[in-house]
Coordinates of C-alpha atoms in Angstrom, one line a residue:
X174 CA -10.4 -11.7 -5.1
X175 CA -13.9 -11.0 -6.3
X176 CA -15.0 -9.8 -2.9
X177 CA -12.2 -7.2 -2.8
X178 CA -13.1 -6.1 -6.3
X179 CA -16.7 -5.5 -5.4
X180 CA -15.6 -3.6 -2.2
X181 CA -13.3 -1.3 -4.2
X182 CA -16.1 -0.6 -6.7
X183 CA -18.7 0.1 -4.1
X184 CA -16.7 2.4 -1.8
X185 CA -16.3 5.3 -4.2
X186 CA -20.0 5.1 -5.0
X187 CA -21.0 5.4 -1.4
X188 CA -18.5 8.2 -0.9
X189 CA -19.9 10.0 -4.0
X190 CA -23.4 9.8 -2.6
X191 CA -22.3 11.3 0.7
X192 CA -20.6 14.1 -1.3
X193 CA -23.6 14.7 -3.5
X194 CA -26.0 15.1 -0.5
X195 CA -24.8 18.6 0.5
X196 CA -24.5 19.5 -3.2
X197 CA -28.1 18.5 -3.8
X198 CA -29.2 20.5 -0.7
X199 CA -27.3 23.5 -2.0
X200 CA -29.0 23.1 -5.4
X201 CA -32.4 23.0 -3.7
X202 CA -31.5 26.0 -1.6
X203 CA -30.4 28.0 -4.7
X204 CA -33.6 27.0 -6.5
X205 CA -35.8 28.3 -3.7
X206 CA -33.8 31.4 -3.2
X207 CA -34.1 32.3 -6.9
X208 CA -37.8 31.5 -6.9
X209 CA -38.5 33.6 -3.8
X210 CA -36.5 36.5 -5.3
X211 CA -38.6 36.2 -8.5
X212 CA -41.8 36.1 -6.5
X213 CA -40.7 39.3 -4.6
X214 CA -40.3 41.1 -7.9
X215 CA -43.7 40.0 -9.1
X216 CA -45.4 40.9 -5.8
X217 CA -43.8 44.4 -5.6
X218 CA -44.9 45.0 -9.2
X219 CA -48.4 44.3 -8.0
X220 CA -48.0 47.2 -5.5
X221 CA -47.2 49.5 -8.4
X222 CA -50.2 48.5 -10.4
X223 CA -52.3 49.8 -7.5
X224 CA -50.0 52.8 -6.8
X225 CA -48.9 54.3 -10.1
X226 CA -52.5 54.4 -11.5
X227 CA -53.2 57.7 -9.7
X228 CA -50.2 59.5 -11.1
X229 CA -51.2 58.6 -14.6
X230 CA -54.7 60.2 -14.3
X231 CA -53.6 63.5 -12.8
X232 CA -54.0 65.4 -16.1
X233 CA -57.4 63.8 -16.6
X234 CA -58.6 64.8 -13.1
X235 CA -57.4 68.4 -13.7
X236 CA -58.9 68.7 -17.2
X237 CA -62.0 66.6 -17.2
X238 CA -63.0 66.2 -13.5
X239 CA -62.2 69.8 -12.4
X240 CA -59.8 68.9 -9.6
X241 CA -57.4 71.9 -9.1
X242 CA -53.6 71.5 -8.8
X243 CA -54.1 72.5 -5.1
X244 CA -56.5 69.6 -4.7
X245 CA -54.1 67.2 -6.5
X246 CA -51.3 68.3 -4.1
X247 CA -53.6 67.8 -1.1
X248 CA -54.4 64.3 -2.3
X249 CA -50.8 63.4 -2.8
X250 CA -49.6 65.0 0.5
X251 CA -52.3 63.2 2.5
X252 CA -51.2 59.9 0.8
X253 CA -47.5 60.5 1.7
X254 CA -48.4 61.3 5.3
X255 CA -50.1 58.0 5.6
X256 CA -47.3 56.3 3.7
X257 CA -44.8 57.9 6.2
X258 CA -46.9 56.6 9.2
X259 CA -47.0 53.1 7.6
X260 CA -43.2 53.1 7.1
X261 CA -42.7 53.6 10.9
X262 CA -45.1 50.8 11.6
X263 CA -43.9 48.4 8.8
X264 CA -40.6 47.5 10.5
X265 CA -42.3 46.4 13.7
X266 CA -45.0 44.6 11.7
X267 CA -42.6 42.7 9.5
X268 CA -40.5 41.6 12.5
X269 CA -43.6 40.2 14.1
X270 CA -45.5 38.5 11.3
X271 CA -42.8 38.0 8.7
X272 CA -42.2 39.2 5.1
X273 CA -44.8 37.1 3.3
X274 CA -47.8 38.0 5.4
X275 CA -46.7 41.7 5.4
X276 CA -46.4 41.7 1.6
X277 CA -49.7 39.9 1.0
X278 CA -51.7 42.0 3.6
X279 CA -50.4 45.2 2.1
X280 CA -51.1 44.2 -1.4
X281 CA -54.6 43.0 -0.6
X282 CA -55.4 46.4 1.1
X283 CA -54.1 48.3 -2.0
X284 CA -56.3 46.2 -4.3
X285 CA -59.4 47.1 -2.2
X286 CA -58.5 50.8 -2.2
X287 CA -57.9 50.9 -6.0
X288 CA -61.3 49.2 -6.5
X289 CA -63.1 51.8 -4.3
X290 CA -61.2 54.9 -5.5
X291 CA -63.3 55.4 -8.7
X292 CA -66.7 55.0 -7.1
X293 CA -67.1 58.7 -6.3
X294 CA -65.7 62.0 -7.8
X295 CA -64.6 64.3 -5.1
X296 CA -61.3 65.6 -3.7
X297 CA -62.1 64.3 -0.2
X298 CA -63.1 60.8 -1.5
X299 CA -59.9 60.6 -3.6
X300 CA -57.8 61.8 -0.6
X301 CA -59.3 59.1 1.7
X302 CA -58.7 56.2 -0.5
X303 CA -55.3 57.4 -1.9
X304 CA -54.2 57.8 1.8
X305 CA -55.5 54.3 2.7
X306 CA -53.8 52.9 -0.4
X307 CA -50.5 54.5 0.5
X308 CA -50.8 53.2 4.1
X309 CA -51.1 49.6 2.8
X310 CA -48.4 50.2 0.2
X311 CA -45.9 51.4 2.8
X312 CA -45.3 47.9 4.2
X313 CA -44.2 46.3 0.9
X314 CA -40.5 47.3 0.8
X315 CA -39.9 46.3 4.5
X316 CA -41.4 42.9 3.6
X317 CA -39.0 42.6 0.7
X318 CA -35.9 43.6 2.7
X319 CA -36.8 41.2 5.5
X320 CA -37.2 38.3 3.1
X321 CA -34.0 39.1 1.1
X322 CA -32.0 39.3 4.3
X323 CA -33.2 35.8 5.2
X324 CA -31.9 34.2 2.0
X325 CA -28.7 36.2 1.3
X326 CA -25.7 37.0 3.4
X327 CA -24.5 40.7 3.6
X328 CA -21.9 40.3 0.9
X329 CA -24.6 39.3 -1.6
X330 CA -27.5 41.4 -0.3
X331 CA -26.9 44.5 -2.4
X332 CA -27.3 42.6 -5.7
X333 CA -30.4 40.7 -4.4
X334 CA -31.9 43.9 -3.1
X335 CA -31.4 45.6 -6.5
X336 CA -33.2 42.6 -8.2
X337 CA -36.1 42.8 -5.7
X338 CA -36.4 46.6 -6.5
X339 CA -37.1 45.7 -10.1
X340 CA -40.7 45.8 -9.0
X341 CA -40.5 49.6 -8.6
X342 CA -38.4 50.2 -11.7
X343 CA -38.9 47.7 -14.5
X344 CA -42.3 46.7 -12.9
X345 CA -43.3 50.3 -12.8
X346 CA -42.3 50.7 -16.5
X347 CA -44.5 47.8 -17.4
X348 CA -47.3 49.3 -15.4
X349 CA -47.1 52.6 -17.2
X350 CA -47.0 50.9 -20.6
X351 CA -50.0 48.6 -20.0
X352 CA -52.1 51.2 -18.2
X353 CA -51.1 54.0 -20.7
X354 CA -52.0 51.6 -23.5
X355 CA -55.4 51.0 -22.0
X356 CA -56.1 54.8 -22.0
X357 CA -55.0 55.1 -25.6
X358 CA -57.3 52.3 -26.5
X359 CA -60.4 54.0 -25.1
X360 CA -60.5 52.9 -21.5
X361 CA -61.9 55.5 -19.1
X362 CA -59.8 56.3 -16.1
X363 CA -62.2 54.4 -13.9
X364 CA -61.9 51.3 -16.1
X365 CA -58.1 51.7 -16.0
X366 CA -58.3 51.6 -12.2
X367 CA -60.4 48.4 -12.2
X368 CA -57.9 46.9 -14.6
X369 CA -55.0 47.7 -12.4
X370 CA -56.8 46.2 -9.4
X371 CA -57.6 43.1 -11.3
X372 CA -53.9 42.6 -12.3
X373 CA -52.8 43.2 -8.8
X374 CA -55.3 40.5 -7.6
X375 CA -53.8 38.0 -10.0
X376 CA -50.3 38.8 -8.8
X377 CA -51.4 38.3 -5.2
X378 CA -51.9 34.6 -5.8
X379 CA -48.3 33.5 -6.3
X380 CA -47.2 35.8 -3.4
X381 CA -48.4 33.0 -1.1
X382 CA -45.4 30.9 -2.0
X383 CA -42.9 33.5 -0.8
X384 CA -41.0 31.8 2.1
X385 CA -38.0 32.0 4.4
X386 CA -35.3 29.3 4.5
X387 CA -36.6 27.7 7.7
X388 CA -40.0 27.0 6.1
X389 CA -38.3 24.9 3.4
X390 CA -36.0 23.1 5.9
X391 CA -32.9 25.2 5.2
X392 CA -30.7 27.0 7.6
X393 CA -30.1 30.8 7.2
X394 CA -27.1 31.4 4.9
X395 CA -23.8 32.0 6.6
X396 CA -21.5 34.8 5.6
X397 CA -18.4 33.2 4.1
X398 CA -16.7 36.5 3.4
X399 CA -14.8 37.3 6.6
X400 CA -14.2 40.9 5.5
X401 CA -17.9 41.4 5.0
X402 CA -18.7 39.9 8.4
X403 CA -16.2 42.1 10.1
X404 CA -17.5 45.2 8.3
X405 CA -21.1 44.3 9.2
X406 CA -20.1 44.1 12.9
X407 CA -18.1 47.4 12.6
X408 CA -21.0 49.3 11.0
X409 CA -23.7 48.0 13.4
X410 CA -25.2 50.7 15.6
X411 CA -26.1 48.0 18.1
X412 CA -22.5 47.3 19.3
X413 CA -22.5 47.7 23.1
X414 CA -25.9 49.4 22.9
X415 CA -29.2 48.2 24.5
X416 CA -32.7 48.7 23.1
X417 CA -34.1 48.7 19.6
X418 CA -34.7 52.5 19.0
X419 CA -32.3 54.3 21.4
X420 CA -29.1 53.3 19.5
X421 CA -30.7 54.7 16.3
X422 CA -31.5 58.1 17.8
X423 CA -28.0 58.5 19.1
X424 CA -26.1 57.6 16.0
X425 CA -25.1 60.3 13.5
X426 CA -24.8 57.8 10.6
X427 CA -28.5 56.9 11.0
X428 CA -29.5 60.5 10.6
X429 CA -27.2 61.1 7.7
X430 CA -28.6 58.0 6.0
X431 CA -32.1 59.3 6.7
X432 CA -31.2 62.6 5.0
X433 CA -29.9 60.8 2.0
X434 CA -33.2 58.8 1.8
X435 CA -35.1 62.1 2.2
X436 CA -33.3 63.6 -0.8
X437 CA -33.6 60.6 -3.2
X438 CA -37.2 60.0 -2.2
X439 CA -38.1 63.6 -2.7
X440 CA -36.7 63.5 -6.3
X441 CA -38.0 60.0 -7.0
X442 CA -41.6 60.8 -5.8
X443 CA -41.6 64.1 -7.6
X444 CA -40.9 62.3 -10.9
X445 CA -43.0 59.3 -10.0
X446 CA -46.1 61.5 -9.4
X447 CA -45.6 64.2 -12.1
X448 CA -43.3 62.8 -14.8
X449 CA -46.3 62.0 -17.0
X450 CA -47.8 65.4 -16.3
X451 CA -44.4 67.1 -17.0
X452 CA -43.9 65.2 -20.3
X453 CA -47.5 66.1 -21.4
X454 CA -46.9 69.7 -20.6
X455 CA -43.4 70.0 -22.0
X456 CA -43.9 67.9 -25.1
X457 CA -47.6 68.6 -25.8
X458 CA -48.6 64.9 -25.8
X459 CA -51.9 63.2 -25.0
X460 CA -52.4 61.6 -21.6
X461 CA -52.0 58.1 -23.0
X462 CA -48.8 58.8 -24.9
X463 CA -47.3 60.8 -22.1
X464 CA -48.0 57.8 -19.8
X465 CA -46.2 55.6 -22.3
X466 CA -43.3 58.0 -22.6
X467 CA -42.9 58.3 -18.8
X468 CA -41.9 54.6 -18.8
X469 CA -38.4 55.7 -19.6
X470 CA -38.0 56.9 -16.1
X471 CA -38.5 53.6 -14.2
X472 CA -37.0 51.6 -17.1
X473 CA -33.7 53.5 -16.8
X474 CA -34.1 53.1 -13.0
X475 CA -34.0 49.3 -13.4
X476 CA -30.7 49.6 -15.2
X477 CA -29.4 51.9 -12.5
X478 CA -30.6 49.7 -9.6
X479 CA -29.1 46.5 -11.0
X480 CA -25.9 48.2 -11.9
X481 CA -25.5 49.8 -8.5
X482 CA -26.2 46.5 -6.7
X483 CA -23.6 44.6 -8.8
X484 CA -21.0 47.3 -8.3
X485 CA -21.6 47.5 -4.6
X486 CA -21.2 43.8 -4.0
X487 CA -17.9 43.9 -5.9
X488 CA -16.5 47.0 -4.2
X489 CA -14.1 46.9 -1.3
X490 CA -15.7 47.6 2.0
X491 CA -13.9 51.0 2.5
X492 CA -15.2 52.2 -0.9
X493 CA -18.8 51.3 -0.6
X494 CA -19.8 54.9 0.4
X495 CA -18.2 56.3 -2.7
X496 CA -20.8 54.8 -5.0
X497 CA -23.9 56.8 -3.8
X498 CA -21.6 59.9 -3.3
X499 CA -20.6 59.9 -6.9
X500 CA -24.0 59.0 -8.2
X501 CA -25.8 61.7 -6.3
X502 CA -23.3 64.2 -7.6
X503 CA -24.0 63.1 -11.1
X504 CA -27.7 63.3 -10.3
X505 CA -27.3 67.0 -9.5
X506 CA -25.6 67.5 -12.9
X507 CA -28.3 65.6 -14.7
X508 CA -31.1 67.7 -13.1
X509 CA -29.3 70.9 -14.2
X510 CA -29.1 69.4 -17.7
X511 CA -32.8 68.7 -17.6
X512 CA -33.5 72.2 -16.5
X513 CA -31.4 73.5 -19.4
X514 CA -33.3 71.6 -22.1
X515 CA -36.8 72.2 -20.6
X516 CA -38.6 75.0 -22.4
X517 CA -39.2 77.9 -19.9
X518 CA -42.6 78.5 -21.4
X519 CA -43.9 74.9 -21.3
X520 CA -47.4 76.2 -20.5
X521 CA -47.4 78.6 -23.4
X522 CA -49.1 77.6 -26.7
X523 CA -47.0 78.8 -29.6
X524 CA -48.9 76.7 -32.1
X525 CA -45.8 74.8 -33.3
X526 CA -45.1 72.5 -30.4
X527 CA -41.6 71.1 -29.6
X528 CA -39.4 69.7 -32.3
X529 CA -38.3 66.0 -32.3
X530 CA -34.9 67.2 -31.2
X531 CA -36.4 68.9 -28.2
X532 CA -38.5 65.9 -27.4
X533 CA -35.5 63.6 -27.6
X534 CA -33.4 65.9 -25.4
X535 CA -36.1 66.1 -22.7
X536 CA -36.7 62.4 -22.6
X537 CA -32.9 61.7 -22.7
X538 CA -32.4 63.9 -19.7
X539 CA -35.3 62.3 -17.8
X540 CA -33.7 58.9 -18.4
X541 CA -30.3 60.2 -17.4
X542 CA -31.8 61.6 -14.2
X543 CA -33.3 58.2 -13.4
X544 CA -30.0 56.5 -14.2
X545 CA -28.2 58.4 -11.4
X546 CA -31.1 58.4 -9.0
X547 CA -32.1 54.7 -8.5
X548 CA -28.6 53.3 -7.7
X549 CA -28.2 55.5 -4.6
X550 CA -31.8 55.0 -3.7
X551 CA -31.6 51.2 -3.7
X552 CA -28.2 51.3 -1.9
X553 CA -29.1 53.7 0.9
X554 CA -32.6 52.2 1.3
X555 CA -31.4 48.6 1.3
X556 CA -27.8 47.4 1.9
X557 CA -26.8 50.5 4.0
X558 CA -29.8 49.9 6.2
X559 CA -28.7 46.3 6.6
X560 CA -25.2 47.6 7.5
X561 CA -26.5 49.7 10.3
X562 CA -28.7 46.8 11.6
X563 CA -25.7 44.5 11.9
X564 CA -27.9 41.4 11.5
X565 CA -31.4 40.2 10.5
X566 CA -33.0 40.7 13.9
X567 CA -32.9 44.5 13.7
X568 CA -33.4 45.0 9.9
X569 CA -37.1 45.8 10.2
X570 CA -36.6 48.3 13.0
X571 CA -33.8 50.1 11.2
X572 CA -35.7 50.1 7.9
X573 CA -38.8 51.6 9.7
X574 CA -36.7 54.3 11.4
X575 CA -34.4 55.5 8.7
X576 CA -36.9 55.1 5.8
X577 CA -39.7 56.5 7.9
X578 CA -37.8 59.8 8.5
X579 CA -36.6 59.7 4.9
X580 CA -40.2 59.5 3.7
X581 CA -40.7 63.1 4.8
X582 CA -39.1 63.8 1.4
X583 CA -42.1 62.1 -0.2
X584 CA -44.4 64.4 1.8
X585 CA -42.7 67.5 0.6
X586 CA -42.4 66.3 -3.1
X587 CA -45.9 67.5 -4.2
X588 CA -45.0 71.1 -3.3
X589 CA -41.5 70.9 -5.0
X590 CA -42.8 69.3 -8.2
X591 CA -46.4 70.1 -8.6
X592 CA -46.6 73.3 -6.4
X593 CA -43.5 75.1 -7.7
X594 CA -44.2 74.0 -11.3
X595 CA -47.8 75.3 -11.1
X596 CA -46.6 78.7 -9.6
X597 CA -43.3 79.3 -11.3
X598 CA -42.9 76.7 -14.1
X599 CA -41.2 73.4 -14.4
X600 CA -37.6 74.8 -14.8
X601 CA -37.8 76.3 -11.3
X602 CA -39.1 73.0 -9.9
X603 CA -36.3 71.0 -11.6
X604 CA -33.6 73.5 -10.5
X605 CA -34.8 73.2 -6.9
X606 CA -34.5 69.5 -7.0
X607 CA -30.9 69.9 -8.4
X608 CA -30.1 72.0 -5.4
X609 CA -31.5 69.4 -3.0
X610 CA -29.6 66.7 -4.7
X611 CA -26.4 68.7 -4.2
X612 CA -27.0 69.1 -0.5
X613 CA -27.7 65.4 -0.2
X614 CA -24.4 64.7 -2.1
X615 CA -22.7 66.5 0.7
X616 CA -24.5 64.4 3.4
X617 CA -23.4 61.3 1.5
X618 CA -19.8 62.4 1.6
X619 CA -20.0 62.9 5.4
X620 CA -21.6 59.5 5.8
X621 CA -18.8 57.9 3.8
X622 CA -16.2 59.5 6.1
X623 CA -18.0 58.3 9.2
X624 CA -18.3 54.8 7.7
X625 CA -14.6 54.7 7.2
X626 CA -14.1 55.9 10.8
X627 CA -16.2 53.0 12.0
X628 CA -14.3 50.5 10.0
X629 CA -10.9 51.8 11.2
X630 CA -12.1 51.9 14.8
X631 CA -13.0 48.2 14.6
X632 CA -9.6 47.4 13.0
X633 CA -7.7 49.2 15.8
X634 CA -9.8 47.4 18.4
X635 CA -9.1 44.0 16.9
X636 CA -5.4 44.7 16.6
X637 CA -5.2 45.8 20.3

């Protein structure tokens, strides 16, 4: 009958529409998730335009403005102290006001500080506005982590965190190339600062569109990987514990994680602040060209961070701790290699300068150091923090606590890199960092053992 024919034709179409509705919702969710992740990378790159600018002008301040290495170290140290203070506050701030407002407020403050920094030439003035800049910069990563955790379940968070960290790796490389090129093309260091502030201001605009799922009408993503869910519950320091901070203080894994963050940040900030100065000194390059060459460090860091995140998401739960353990061990070896190829008389002027082979070896080892540094940095400062939090409600607090104590490594870094290099030469400074990396490798191994113990304890409890 015609009526039956029409009924049979319409029914599949109606069923297909009902099936397509959740598919369309998922497509919209994926679109916003990818857009937000892209905006996070852009926003965090803006932070580095207002942050890396100082490290690029250290040789100019020493040679042209008469700022001593002691003064430079004082400026850096004061900045790291304020950065450390901000890290402790950032977790509580981001849990209260959210990731977007935290990111935008911090970036706006950094832009203002970069604009005011060149107005006066004195160590005290530089220290004040470098410190204020670092205070505002300190909240950026907590805002990123909070936002990522809202869009991604734990089993996919490592890869997403690694992508978000491209702002401090690939973004920093772009910053060094663009700002270094401005110096080569005749910009004064003051004009370069204004340029960096202007670019950060432009980047601030799209940051407004960073959102959490609820603001776009979506529910928070559910963890479909049961193994990842069980592992997250096993690793949480808040199991059967009351309070926000007390469980962190009492847990050995939190302190071991803080020690790992301490080590990787000490090495990372040593290179981030002085890699351009080191390259200029070791390879006898101009400030502009040493700034360009220093881009190899964050560029290789981008490869490391993305690779580490992908590998972590694809690794079995009981082997996750192996990745930073192996990478930190290789970091120690890479630093020893850099020490071996660095001329012991980098400050001496023999009239010939380094050969192309020597230049290539030094830059290669700088890149290799970064390759083994950024993967564990992103892992311990991102997914492992999420592991200990056990859920999105405590991510900000755990990030503030573990990363806050780990930031002591940043405070020490000017004395390890700049101070030791100035007194005893770069080889001594680099060899010291290699020793620190070896100690942190041991801490990473112990952390892995305790992580396995937590997983096994959960397994025995569930079987009982």
